[in-house]
PDB file of C-alpha atoms and ligand atoms in Angstrom:
ATOM      1  CA  MET A   1      11.024 -31.537  85.323  1.00 59.00           C
ATOM      2  CA  PRO A   2       8.059 -29.258  84.820  1.00 63.00           C
ATOM      3  CA  ASP A   3       8.571 -26.822  87.752  1.00 88.00           C
ATOM      4  CA  GLU A   4      12.162 -25.890  86.750  1.00 94.00           C
ATOM      5  CA  ILE A   5      13.096 -21.986  86.049  1.00 94.00           C
ATOM      6  CA  ALA A   6      15.601 -20.715  83.862  1.00 96.00           C
ATOM      7  CA  VAL A   7      18.219 -18.857  85.741  1.00 97.00           C
ATOM      8  CA  GLU A   8      21.036 -16.700  83.657  1.00 98.00           C
ATOM      9  CA  LEU A   9      23.839 -14.684  85.155  1.00 98.00           C
ATOM     10  CA  THR A  10      27.287 -14.216  84.358  1.00 98.00           C
ATOM     11  CA  VAL A  11      29.860 -16.760  85.863  1.00 98.00           C
ATOM     12  CA  ASN A  12      33.797 -16.245  85.294  1.00 97.00           C
ATOM     13  CA  GLY A  13      32.960 -13.365  82.918  1.00 96.00           C
ATOM     14  CA  ARG A  14      30.742 -15.859  80.526  1.00 97.00           C
ATOM     15  CA  ARG A  15      27.080 -15.392  79.783  1.00 98.00           C
ATOM     16  CA  ARG A  16      25.717 -18.789  81.486  1.00 98.00           C
ATOM     17  CA  GLU A  17      22.308 -20.313  81.649  1.00 97.00           C
ATOM     18  CA  GLY A  18      20.889 -22.937  83.776  1.00 96.00           C
ATOM     19  CA  ARG A  19      17.486 -24.178  84.677  1.00 95.00           C
ATOM     20  CA  CYS A  20      16.700 -25.312  88.359  1.00 96.00           C
ATOM     21  CA  GLU A  21      13.679 -26.077  90.486  1.00 96.00           C
ATOM     22  CA  PRO A  22      12.962 -22.402  92.586  1.00 96.00           C
ATOM     23  CA  ARG A  23      14.241 -24.035  95.687  1.00 96.00           C
ATOM     24  CA  THR A  24      17.785 -24.733  94.016  1.00 98.00           C
ATOM     25  CA  LEU A  25      20.618 -23.602  96.380  1.00 98.00           C
ATOM     26  CA  LEU A  26      22.921 -21.448  94.512  1.00 98.00           C
ATOM     27  CA  VAL A  27      25.908 -23.889  95.093  1.00 98.00           C
ATOM     28  CA  ASP A  28      24.177 -26.932  93.458  1.00 98.00           C
ATOM     29  CA  PHE A  29      23.090 -24.755  90.618  1.00 98.00           C
ATOM     30  CA  VAL A  30      26.529 -23.872  90.529  1.00 98.00           C
ATOM     31  CA  ARG A  31      27.925 -27.332  90.905  1.00 98.00           C
ATOM     32  CA  GLU A  32      25.240 -29.439  88.671  1.00 97.00           C
ATOM     33  CA  SER A  33      23.592 -27.137  86.265  1.00 96.00           C
ATOM     34  CA  LEU A  34      26.440 -25.361  85.344  1.00 97.00           C
ATOM     35  CA  GLY A  35      29.216 -28.245  85.971  1.00 97.00           C
ATOM     36  CA  LEU A  36      31.595 -25.953  87.990  1.00 97.00           C
ATOM     37  CA  THR A  37      32.270 -28.433  90.931  1.00 98.00           C
ATOM     38  CA  GLY A  38      35.151 -26.723  92.068  1.00 97.00           C
ATOM     39  CA  THR A  39      32.864 -24.634  94.563  1.00 98.00           C
ATOM     40  CA  HIS A  40      33.033 -27.253  97.363  1.00 98.00           C
ATOM     41  CA  VAL A  41      29.604 -28.247  99.795  1.00 97.00           C
ATOM     42  CA  GLY A  42      30.623 -28.778 103.412  1.00 96.00           C
ATOM     43  CA  CYS A  43      28.013 -27.779 106.149  1.00 97.00           C
ATOM     44  CA  GLU A  44      25.243 -26.664 103.932  1.00 96.00           C
ATOM     45  CA  HIS A  45      24.329 -24.468 106.677  1.00 96.00           C
ATOM     46  CA  GLY A  46      26.696 -21.118 106.446  1.00 97.00           C
ATOM     47  CA  VAL A  47      29.364 -22.284 108.632  1.00 97.00           C
ATOM     48  CA  CYS A  48      32.310 -23.411 107.400  1.00 98.00           C
ATOM     49  CA  GLY A  49      32.526 -21.303 103.721  1.00 98.00           C
ATOM     50  CA  ALA A  50      33.827 -24.229 101.722  1.00 98.00           C
ATOM     51  CA  CYS A  51      31.198 -22.959  99.419  1.00 98.00           C
ATOM     52  CA  THR A  52      32.077 -19.380  99.501  1.00 98.00           C
ATOM     53  CA  VAL A  53      32.055 -17.651  95.773  1.00 98.00           C
ATOM     54  CA  LEU A  54      31.797 -13.975  94.866  1.00 98.00           C
ATOM     55  CA  VAL A  55      28.761 -12.782  94.033  1.00 98.00           C
ATOM     56  CA  ASN A  56      28.791  -9.012  92.655  1.00 98.00           C
ATOM     57  CA  GLY A  57      32.342  -9.120  93.865  1.00 97.00           C
ATOM     58  CA  GLU A  58      31.489  -9.777  97.230  1.00 97.00           C
ATOM     59  CA  ALA A  59      31.969 -13.510  99.468  1.00 97.00           C
ATOM     60  CA  ALA A  60      28.793 -14.956  99.673  1.00 98.00           C
ATOM     61  CA  ARG A  61      28.296 -18.327 101.112  1.00 98.00           C
ATOM     62  CA  SER A  62      26.645 -20.320  97.806  1.00 98.00           C
ATOM     63  CA  CYS A  63      24.523 -22.589 100.351  1.00 98.00           C
ATOM     64  CA  LEU A  64      22.716 -19.754 101.779  1.00 98.00           C
ATOM     65  CA  MET A  65      21.302 -18.372  98.637  1.00 98.00           C
ATOM     66  CA  LEU A  66      18.933 -19.741  96.296  1.00 98.00           C
ATOM     67  CA  ALA A  67      20.046 -19.727  92.353  1.00 98.00           C
ATOM     68  CA  VAL A  68      17.172 -17.411  91.476  1.00 97.00           C
ATOM     69  CA  GLN A  69      18.516 -14.915  94.101  1.00 97.00           C
ATOM     70  CA  ALA A  70      21.462 -14.842  91.452  1.00 98.00           C
ATOM     71  CA  ARG A  71      19.992 -13.824  88.271  1.00 97.00           C
ATOM     72  CA  GLY A  72      21.614 -11.075  86.613  1.00 98.00           C
ATOM     73  CA  ALA A  73      24.369 -11.404  88.673  1.00 98.00           C
ATOM     74  CA  GLU A  74      28.403 -11.302  88.215  1.00 98.00           C
ATOM     75  CA  LEU A  75      29.680 -14.428  90.176  1.00 98.00           C
ATOM     76  CA  VAL A  76      33.467 -15.637  90.246  1.00 98.00           C
ATOM     77  CA  THR A  77      33.756 -19.082  91.376  1.00 98.00           C
ATOM     78  CA  VAL A  78      37.332 -20.694  91.818  1.00 97.00           C
ATOM     79  CA  GLU A  79      37.739 -21.592  87.967  1.00 97.00           C
ATOM     80  CA  GLY A  80      37.822 -18.358  87.177  1.00 97.00           C
ATOM     81  CA  LEU A  81      40.909 -17.350  89.089  1.00 97.00           C
ATOM     82  CA  GLY A  82      43.798 -16.961  87.041  1.00 90.00           C
ATOM     83  CA  GLY A  83      43.404 -16.883  83.352  1.00 83.00           C
ATOM     84  CA  ASP A  84      45.074 -17.839  80.369  1.00 81.00           C
ATOM     85  CA  GLY A  85      46.497 -20.943  81.749  1.00 82.00           C
ATOM     86  CA  ALA A  86      48.205 -19.318  84.660  1.00 93.00           C
ATOM     87  CA  ALA A  87      47.686 -19.559  88.293  1.00 96.00           C
ATOM     88  CA  HIS A  88      46.646 -16.594  90.015  1.00 97.00           C
ATOM     89  CA  PRO A  89      48.861 -15.378  92.619  1.00 97.00           C
ATOM     90  CA  LEU A  90      46.841 -16.625  95.687  1.00 98.00           C
ATOM     91  CA  GLN A  91      46.936 -20.243  94.101  1.00 98.00           C
ATOM     92  CA  LYS A  92      50.669 -19.607  93.590  1.00 98.00           C
ATOM     93  CA  ALA A  93      51.072 -18.698  96.932  1.00 98.00           C
ATOM     94  CA  PHE A  94      49.070 -21.044  98.576  1.00 98.00           C
ATOM     95  CA  HIS A  95      50.981 -24.137  96.444  1.00 97.00           C
ATOM     96  CA  GLU A  96      54.147 -22.108  97.321  1.00 98.00           C
ATOM     97  CA  HIS A  97      53.750 -21.777 101.193  1.00 98.00           C
ATOM     98  CA  HIS A  98      51.390 -25.124 101.753  1.00 96.00           C
ATOM     99  CA  GLY A  99      48.275 -23.483 102.124  1.00 97.00           C
ATOM    100  CA  LEU A 100      46.376 -26.357 101.680  1.00 96.00           C
ATOM    101  CA  GLN A 101      46.394 -30.417 102.292  1.00 96.00           C
ATOM    102  CA  CYS A 102      42.907 -31.906 101.416  1.00 97.00           C
ATOM    103  CA  GLY A 103      42.125 -29.032  99.406  1.00 97.00           C
ATOM    104  CA  PHE A 104      38.597 -29.193 100.828  1.00 98.00           C
ATOM    105  CA  CYS A 105      38.464 -25.528 102.216  1.00 98.00           C
ATOM    106  CA  THR A 106      40.454 -24.299  99.171  1.00 98.00           C
ATOM    107  CA  PRO A 107      38.062 -22.815  96.992  1.00 98.00           C
ATOM    108  CA  GLY A 108      36.320 -20.891  99.637  1.00 98.00           C
ATOM    109  CA  MET A 109      39.158 -19.963 101.160  1.00 98.00           C
ATOM    110  CA  LEU A 110      40.935 -18.328  97.982  1.00 98.00           C
ATOM    111  CA  LEU A 111      37.874 -16.220  97.076  1.00 98.00           C
ATOM    112  CA  THR A 112      37.297 -15.185 100.746  1.00 98.00           C
ATOM    113  CA  ALA A 113      41.360 -14.016 100.665  1.00 98.00           C
ATOM    114  CA  LEU A 114      40.400 -12.408  97.252  1.00 98.00           C
ATOM    115  CA  ASP A 115      37.785 -10.473  98.853  1.00 98.00           C
ATOM    116  CA  LEU A 116      40.053  -9.742 101.908  1.00 98.00           C
ATOM    117  CA  LEU A 117      42.765  -8.486  99.595  1.00 98.00           C
ATOM    118  CA  ARG A 118      40.651  -6.544  97.522  1.00 97.00           C
ATOM    119  CA  ALA A 119      39.438  -4.698 100.546  1.00 97.00           C
ATOM    120  CA  ASN A 120      42.688  -4.484 102.467  1.00 98.00           C
ATOM    121  CA  PRO A 121      45.575  -4.651  99.951  1.00 98.00           C
ATOM    122  CA  ASP A 122      48.108  -4.394 103.103  1.00 98.00           C
ATOM    123  CA  PRO A 123      46.531  -6.752 105.914  1.00 98.00           C
ATOM    124  CA  THR A 124      48.235  -7.281 109.036  1.00 98.00           C
ATOM    125  CA  GLU A 125      48.644 -11.004 110.201  1.00 98.00           C
ATOM    126  CA  ALA A 126      45.666 -10.169 112.739  1.00 98.00           C
ATOM    127  CA  GLU A 127      43.478  -8.678 109.966  1.00 98.00           C
ATOM    128  CA  ILE A 128      44.315 -11.590 107.322  1.00 98.00           C
ATOM    129  CA  ARG A 129      43.329 -14.304 110.641  1.00 98.00           C
ATOM    130  CA  GLN A 130      40.220 -12.103 111.040  1.00 97.00           C
ATOM    131  CA  GLY A 131      39.239 -12.090 107.387  1.00 97.00           C
ATOM    132  CA  LEU A 132      39.400 -15.623 106.807  1.00 97.00           C
ATOM    133  CA  ALA A 133      37.550 -16.801 110.241  1.00 96.00           C
ATOM    134  CA  ALA A 134      34.721 -17.225 108.039  1.00 92.00           C
ATOM    135  CA  VAL A 135      36.283 -20.675 106.233  1.00 97.00           C
ATOM    136  CA  LEU A 136      36.847 -23.483 108.151  1.00 98.00           C
ATOM    137  CA  CYS A 137      40.024 -25.695 107.535  1.00 98.00           C
ATOM    138  CA  ARG A 138      40.735 -28.946 109.027  1.00 96.00           C
ATOM    139  CA  CYS A 139      44.157 -29.719 108.039  1.00 95.00           C
ATOM    140  CA  THR A 140      46.767 -26.853 107.731  1.00 94.00           C
ATOM    141  CA  GLY A 141      46.591 -25.399 111.136  1.00 93.00           C
ATOM    142  CA  TYR A 142      46.132 -21.710 109.079  1.00 97.00           C
ATOM    143  CA  GLN A 143      50.077 -21.244 109.668  1.00 97.00           C
ATOM    144  CA  GLY A 144      50.382 -21.629 105.791  1.00 98.00           C
ATOM    145  CA  ILE A 145      47.469 -20.218 104.649  1.00 98.00           C
ATOM    146  CA  VAL A 146      47.821 -16.860 106.373  1.00 98.00           C
ATOM    147  CA  LYS A 147      51.570 -16.815 104.989  1.00 98.00           C
ATOM    148  CA  ALA A 148      50.217 -17.592 101.587  1.00 98.00           C
ATOM    149  CA  VAL A 149      47.549 -14.624 101.951  1.00 98.00           C
ATOM    150  CA  GLU A 150      50.413 -12.567 102.885  1.00 98.00           C
ATOM    151  CA  ALA A 151      53.122 -13.822 100.008  1.00 98.00           C
ATOM    152  CA  ALA A 152      49.956 -13.030  97.746  1.00 98.00           C
ATOM    153  CA  ALA A 153      49.423  -9.740  98.922  1.00 98.00           C
ATOM    154  CA  ALA A 154      52.917  -8.605  98.217  1.00 98.00           C
ATOM    155  CA  VAL A 155      52.928 -10.173  94.804  1.00 97.00           C
ATOM    156  CA  LEU A 156      48.802  -8.287  93.933  1.00 96.00           C
ATOM    157  CA  ARG A 157      50.191  -4.599  95.672  1.00 96.00           C
ATOM    158  CA  ARG A 158      53.230  -4.643  92.879  1.00 94.00           C
ATOM    159  CA  THR A 159      50.880  -5.891  90.128  1.00 85.00           C
ATOM    160  CA  PRO A 160      49.308  -2.928  87.987  1.00 68.00           C
TER     161      PRO A 160
HETATM  162  S1  FES B 201      28.640 -25.775 103.087  1.00 66.15           S
HETATM  163 FE1  FES B 201      27.885 -23.271 102.545  1.00 66.15          FE
HETATM  164  S2  FES B 201      29.010 -22.746 104.470  1.00 66.15           S
HETATM  165 FE2  FES B 201      29.463 -24.982 104.573  1.00 66.15          FE
HETATM  166  S1  FES B 202      42.869 -28.340 103.619  1.00 66.15           S
HETATM  167 FE1  FES B 202      41.929 -29.383 104.392  1.00 66.15          FE
HETATM  168  S2  FES B 202      40.240 -28.641 104.613  1.00 66.15           S
HETATM  169 FE2  FES B 202      41.299 -27.202 104.455  1.00 66.15          FE
END
């Protein structure tokens, strides 16, 4: 496409480059140009939180950013959680505490929870509920999600 531009950034610790139109949303760039389809597209209006990724360490809705705005940034997507084939403590806790059903909200929920726990490693239940309020889940009733974040927080506090 003639008016495509290059976008270079770090994704999950690796330098990546892709091409897209200047108007391309970050979520579409991540999914289509970089092939990282773990980031989900829900409302495309900044409401549901399904598209949440970490941009320079902070949770951001990738449907509300242009890909060009992320040039040079450090991005973490759900594919970047865990490592060496092992699940991240949050992923394990979501599995163990039934923190998901259809899984559509889960990538955004995990990254929002990670952002929350980095800022507040020992949150109360109310703080977890408030921290996760930015992500909508249509399936679980949230109870399992809150329990999972509490459990992961305890594990992460013991992890050096
Ligand atoms: S798809 Fe981005 S907030 Fe819903
Ligand atoms: S698990 Fe289905 S939307 Fe949350």
